[in-house]
Amino acid sequence: MRIDRFLSIHGYGSRRASKKVLRRFEVKVNGKVISDYSLQIKGSDRIEVDGKEIPNVPYTILMLNKPAGYMCSMKDENYPSVMNLIPEEYRSRLRMVGRLDQDTTGLLLLTDNGVLNARLAHPHTEVTKTYAVTVNHILRPTLVDLMNQPLDIGRGETAAPSKLTILDEYHATLTVTEGKYHEVKRIFGHFSYDVVALKRIALGPITLGDLEEGKTRILSEEEGDSLLAICHLQKGDQL
Ligand code: URA
């Protein structure tokens, strides 16, 4: 792939703008500053823009720490769209991997790798999603076993067994393997609990870490590889 196409895939504008990037920023391939935008790069090359290493893969995976009050939709509707929080250069290309409710916070991935996105969302892939949950009344220890079995969550739907870890009276983490509509709220609702705060803290091998609310970061190549691995994808299969 040519370096100008690589830079445009990684958010440095159109190919024409990427040529400007080569003039404005210091772009290094394997430690050597380059100025030729037709340079072909190989999969093993190490690419840096202004000292920051860019994962050498032909797609982008972005993590957002979603604040409450934003909707997982492409456009503003009743609430502003999460796309307002995505750096402008990525906005037109990236699509959300699944959705979080308007009042849910935490880890949301966006990617332009359509195959990866479809696999992550596919029920057969059984990607684990872990949520930090705050509820409105005291958590009973018996819930751990009760949630670890299939549950009728209404509307003719059954939630697969989930893993509850009680942290204290009102706080727990719940790991689910599906992505049913309002799934966590409906699982707790089955036991007459209201979820008063919900935050996704992990998706498969990817954790939210200390990313500030409302901020984004590009996943590292290793994180991207770990997602490909759980989806049984090879680097060559993307896009
Ligand atoms: N389960 C929910 O109830 N809401 C979310 O946003 C995600 C999972």
Short mmCIF file of C-alpha atoms and ligand atoms in Angstrom, two decimals:
data_model
loop_
_atom_site.label_atom_id
_atom_site.label_comp_id
_atom_site.label_asym_id
_atom_site.label_seq_id
_atom_site.Cartn_x
_atom_site.Cartn_y
_atom_site.Cartn_z
CA MET A 1 0.00 0.00 0.00
CA ARG A 2 1.18 3.55 -0.74
CA ILE A 3 2.01 5.70 2.27
CA ASP A 4 -0.53 8.40 1.27
CA ARG A 5 -3.36 5.81 1.22
CA PHE A 6 -2.17 4.39 4.56
CA LEU A 7 -2.20 7.87 6.13
CA SER A 8 -5.67 8.64 4.81
CA ILE A 9 -7.00 5.31 6.22
CA HIS A 10 -5.56 6.32 9.59
CA GLY A 11 -7.42 9.62 9.73
CA TYR A 12 -4.94 11.95 8.09
CA GLY A 13 -7.55 13.30 5.66
CA SER A 14 -7.97 12.48 1.98
CA ARG A 15 -5.04 11.21 -0.07
CA ARG A 16 -4.44 14.76 -1.24
CA ALA A 17 -4.45 15.97 2.37
CA SER A 18 -2.10 13.12 3.25
CA LYS A 19 0.43 14.59 0.86
CA LYS A 20 0.21 17.75 2.95
CA VAL A 21 0.69 15.58 6.07
CA LEU A 22 4.06 14.57 4.68
CA ARG A 23 4.95 18.25 4.46
CA ARG A 24 3.42 19.29 7.81
CA PHE A 25 4.43 16.37 10.01
CA GLU A 26 7.46 14.22 10.32
CA VAL A 27 6.51 10.83 8.88
CA LYS A 28 8.99 8.05 9.51
CA VAL A 29 9.11 4.57 8.03
CA ASN A 30 11.41 2.26 9.99
CA GLY A 31 12.97 5.26 11.70
CA LYS A 32 13.75 7.14 8.44
CA VAL A 33 11.99 10.45 7.68
CA ILE A 34 10.23 10.23 4.31
CA SER A 35 9.00 12.82 1.82
CA ASP A 36 7.93 10.58 -1.10
CA TYR A 37 4.15 10.06 -0.85
CA SER A 38 4.22 7.28 -3.46
CA LEU A 39 6.42 5.12 -1.23
CA GLN A 40 5.05 1.58 -0.89
CA ILE A 41 4.92 0.23 2.64
CA LYS A 42 5.05 -3.42 3.71
CA GLY A 43 3.21 -5.13 6.56
CA SER A 44 6.37 -5.34 8.64
CA ASP A 45 7.21 -1.60 8.38
CA ARG A 46 7.06 0.60 11.47
CA ILE A 47 5.22 3.86 10.72
CA GLU A 48 5.40 6.97 12.93
CA VAL A 49 3.75 10.36 12.52
CA ASP A 50 5.35 13.06 14.66
CA GLY A 51 6.83 10.41 16.93
CA LYS A 52 3.54 8.51 17.40
CA GLU A 53 3.46 4.93 16.12
CA ILE A 54 0.47 4.18 13.87
CA PRO A 55 -0.68 0.50 13.84
CA ASN A 56 0.44 -0.90 10.48
CA VAL A 57 -2.92 -2.38 9.48
CA PRO A 58 -5.24 -1.25 6.65
CA TYR A 59 -8.13 -0.30 8.97
CA THR A 60 -8.87 1.68 12.12
CA ILE A 61 -10.41 0.56 15.41
CA LEU A 62 -11.27 3.44 17.70
CA MET A 63 -12.41 3.24 21.34
CA LEU A 64 -14.74 5.86 22.79
CA ASN A 65 -15.51 6.19 26.51
CA LYS A 66 -19.15 7.11 25.93
CA PRO A 67 -20.69 9.61 28.33
CA ALA A 68 -24.39 9.46 29.27
CA GLY A 69 -26.71 11.64 27.21
CA TYR A 70 -25.37 10.53 23.80
CA MET A 71 -27.11 8.16 21.41
CA CYS A 72 -25.49 5.38 19.42
CA SER A 73 -26.90 6.62 16.13
CA MET A 74 -25.17 8.14 13.12
CA LYS A 75 -27.15 11.41 13.42
CA ASP A 76 -28.50 13.51 16.30
CA GLU A 77 -32.05 12.44 17.20
CA ASN A 78 -33.59 12.92 20.68
CA TYR A 79 -30.04 13.17 22.03
CA PRO A 80 -26.78 14.13 20.32
CA SER A 81 -25.09 11.31 18.40
CA VAL A 82 -21.87 9.77 19.74
CA MET A 83 -20.41 10.67 16.32
CA ASN A 84 -20.03 14.23 17.67
CA LEU A 85 -17.33 12.84 19.97
CA ILE A 86 -15.35 11.14 17.19
CA PRO A 87 -12.43 13.13 15.72
CA GLU A 88 -13.69 14.68 12.48
CA GLU A 89 -11.19 12.91 10.25
CA TYR A 90 -12.70 9.49 11.18
CA ARG A 91 -16.37 10.43 11.30
CA SER A 92 -17.46 9.52 7.79
CA ARG A 93 -15.72 6.12 7.74
CA LEU A 94 -16.21 4.52 11.13
CA ARG A 95 -19.25 2.50 12.20
CA MET A 96 -20.21 1.51 15.74
CA VAL A 97 -19.65 -2.05 16.92
CA GLY A 98 -23.01 -2.71 18.60
CA ARG A 99 -24.80 -0.10 20.63
CA LEU A 100 -25.11 1.26 24.17
CA ASP A 101 -28.24 2.87 25.58
CA GLN A 102 -28.36 6.64 25.83
CA ASP A 103 -27.84 6.49 29.61
CA THR A 104 -25.11 3.79 29.48
CA THR A 105 -21.49 4.93 29.64
CA GLY A 106 -18.18 3.31 28.79
CA LEU A 107 -16.47 1.28 26.12
CA LEU A 108 -17.78 1.68 22.58
CA LEU A 109 -15.71 0.51 19.60
CA LEU A 110 -15.97 1.96 16.12
CA THR A 111 -14.27 0.54 13.04
CA ASP A 112 -14.13 0.69 9.26
CA ASN A 113 -13.34 -3.04 9.16
CA GLY A 114 -16.77 -4.31 8.11
CA VAL A 115 -15.91 -8.02 8.42
CA LEU A 116 -14.57 -7.59 11.94
CA ASN A 117 -17.62 -5.51 12.89
CA ALA A 118 -20.04 -8.15 11.57
CA ARG A 119 -18.17 -10.96 13.36
CA LEU A 120 -18.03 -9.09 16.68
CA ALA A 121 -21.77 -8.46 16.49
CA HIS A 122 -22.63 -12.03 15.42
CA PRO A 123 -24.25 -14.07 18.24
CA HIS A 124 -22.16 -17.16 17.36
CA THR A 125 -18.93 -15.27 18.17
CA GLU A 126 -20.13 -14.94 21.80
CA VAL A 127 -17.95 -11.91 22.56
CA THR A 128 -18.03 -11.25 26.30
CA LYS A 129 -19.17 -7.81 27.43
CA THR A 130 -18.56 -6.78 31.02
CA TYR A 131 -20.57 -4.04 32.69
CA ALA A 132 -20.17 -2.25 35.99
CA VAL A 133 -23.69 -2.12 37.40
CA THR A 134 -25.22 -0.05 40.21
CA VAL A 135 -28.66 -1.12 41.42
CA ASN A 136 -31.40 0.40 43.54
CA HIS A 137 -31.52 -2.14 46.36
CA ILE A 138 -29.26 -4.58 48.15
CA LEU A 139 -27.80 -7.36 46.00
CA ARG A 140 -28.50 -10.87 47.28
CA PRO A 141 -25.66 -13.45 47.02
CA THR A 142 -28.14 -16.00 45.56
CA LEU A 143 -28.30 -13.85 42.41
CA VAL A 144 -24.89 -15.19 41.35
CA ASP A 145 -26.29 -18.69 40.73
CA LEU A 146 -29.66 -17.46 39.53
CA MET A 147 -28.08 -15.29 36.81
CA ASN A 148 -25.75 -18.12 35.80
CA GLN A 149 -28.60 -19.85 34.01
CA PRO A 150 -30.88 -19.01 31.06
CA LEU A 151 -33.43 -16.34 32.04
CA ASP A 152 -36.75 -15.28 30.62
CA ILE A 153 -36.28 -11.54 30.04
CA GLY A 154 -39.70 -10.91 28.51
CA ARG A 155 -41.00 -10.40 24.96
CA GLY A 156 -40.45 -14.12 24.39
CA GLU A 157 -36.66 -13.72 24.76
CA THR A 158 -34.23 -15.73 26.88
CA ALA A 159 -30.89 -14.35 28.06
CA ALA A 160 -27.99 -16.82 28.05
CA PRO A 161 -26.30 -17.48 31.45
CA SER A 162 -24.26 -14.51 32.69
CA LYS A 163 -21.54 -14.11 35.31
CA LEU A 164 -22.36 -11.85 38.24
CA THR A 165 -19.65 -10.67 40.63
CA ILE A 166 -21.02 -8.77 43.62
CA LEU A 167 -18.66 -6.00 44.72
CA ASP A 168 -20.70 -4.53 47.56
CA GLU A 169 -24.37 -4.02 48.49
CA TYR A 170 -25.26 -1.94 45.43
CA HIS A 171 -22.41 -2.60 42.99
CA ALA A 172 -21.55 -5.57 40.80
CA THR A 173 -20.06 -6.54 37.47
CA LEU A 174 -22.03 -8.62 35.00
CA THR A 175 -20.49 -10.40 32.01
CA VAL A 176 -22.83 -11.38 29.19
CA THR A 177 -22.08 -13.05 25.88
CA GLU A 178 -24.99 -11.68 23.87
CA GLY A 179 -26.04 -8.18 22.91
CA LYS A 180 -29.81 -8.31 23.30
CA TYR A 181 -31.70 -5.02 23.50
CA HIS A 182 -31.44 -3.62 27.08
CA GLU A 183 -30.10 -7.02 28.09
CA VAL A 184 -28.43 -6.10 31.39
CA LYS A 185 -31.36 -3.96 32.55
CA ARG A 186 -33.76 -6.76 31.64
CA ILE A 187 -31.69 -9.41 33.49
CA PHE A 188 -31.75 -7.30 36.67
CA GLY A 189 -35.39 -6.39 35.99
CA HIS A 190 -36.22 -10.11 36.08
CA PHE A 191 -35.27 -9.99 39.78
CA SER A 192 -37.08 -6.66 40.37
CA TYR A 193 -33.93 -4.52 40.46
CA ASP A 194 -33.59 -1.21 38.66
CA VAL A 195 -30.20 -0.50 37.14
CA VAL A 196 -29.38 3.05 38.20
CA ALA A 197 -25.96 3.24 36.50
CA LEU A 198 -24.46 1.07 33.78
CA LYS A 199 -20.96 1.29 32.35
CA ARG A 200 -19.34 -1.12 29.88
CA ILE A 201 -15.79 -1.78 31.05
CA ALA A 202 -14.67 -4.59 28.71
CA LEU A 203 -15.49 -6.12 25.36
CA GLY A 204 -13.78 -9.46 24.72
CA PRO A 205 -10.06 -8.90 25.40
CA ILE A 206 -10.34 -5.09 25.22
CA THR A 207 -10.68 -3.08 28.44
CA LEU A 208 -11.68 0.55 28.91
CA GLY A 209 -8.74 1.24 31.23
CA ASP A 210 -8.28 4.86 32.27
CA LEU A 211 -9.57 6.49 29.07
CA GLU A 212 -11.35 9.68 30.13
CA GLU A 213 -15.10 9.97 29.56
CA GLY A 214 -15.85 11.58 26.19
CA LYS A 215 -12.35 10.79 24.87
CA THR A 216 -11.21 8.42 22.13
CA ARG A 217 -8.11 6.42 21.38
CA ILE A 218 -6.94 4.18 18.54
CA LEU A 219 -6.50 0.55 19.57
CA SER A 220 -2.93 -0.71 19.38
CA GLU A 221 -2.00 -3.32 16.81
CA GLU A 222 -1.88 -5.97 19.57
CA GLU A 223 -5.38 -5.07 20.74
CA GLY A 224 -6.62 -5.22 17.12
CA ASP A 225 -4.96 -8.62 16.67
CA SER A 226 -6.63 -9.93 19.83
CA LEU A 227 -10.04 -8.93 18.41
CA LEU A 228 -9.25 -10.60 15.06
CA ALA A 229 -8.24 -13.75 16.96
CA ILE A 230 -11.53 -14.09 18.88
CA CYS A 231 -13.37 -13.61 15.55
CA HIS A 232 -11.20 -16.28 13.88
CA LEU A 233 -9.96 -13.72 11.35
CA GLN A 234 -6.50 -13.37 9.86
CA LYS A 235 -4.87 -10.04 9.15
CA GLY A 236 -5.30 -10.67 5.39
CA ASP A 237 -9.11 -11.12 5.67
CA GLN A 238 -9.96 -7.59 6.78
CA LEU A 239 -12.23 -5.04 5.07
N1 URA B 1 -27.54 -3.77 28.45
C1 URA B 1 -28.36 -2.73 28.68
O1 URA B 1 -29.39 -2.89 29.32
N2 URA B 1 -28.04 -1.53 28.19
C2 URA B 1 -26.89 -1.29 27.48
O2 URA B 1 -26.63 -0.15 27.07
C3 URA B 1 -26.03 -2.38 27.25
C4 URA B 1 -26.37 -3.61 27.75
#
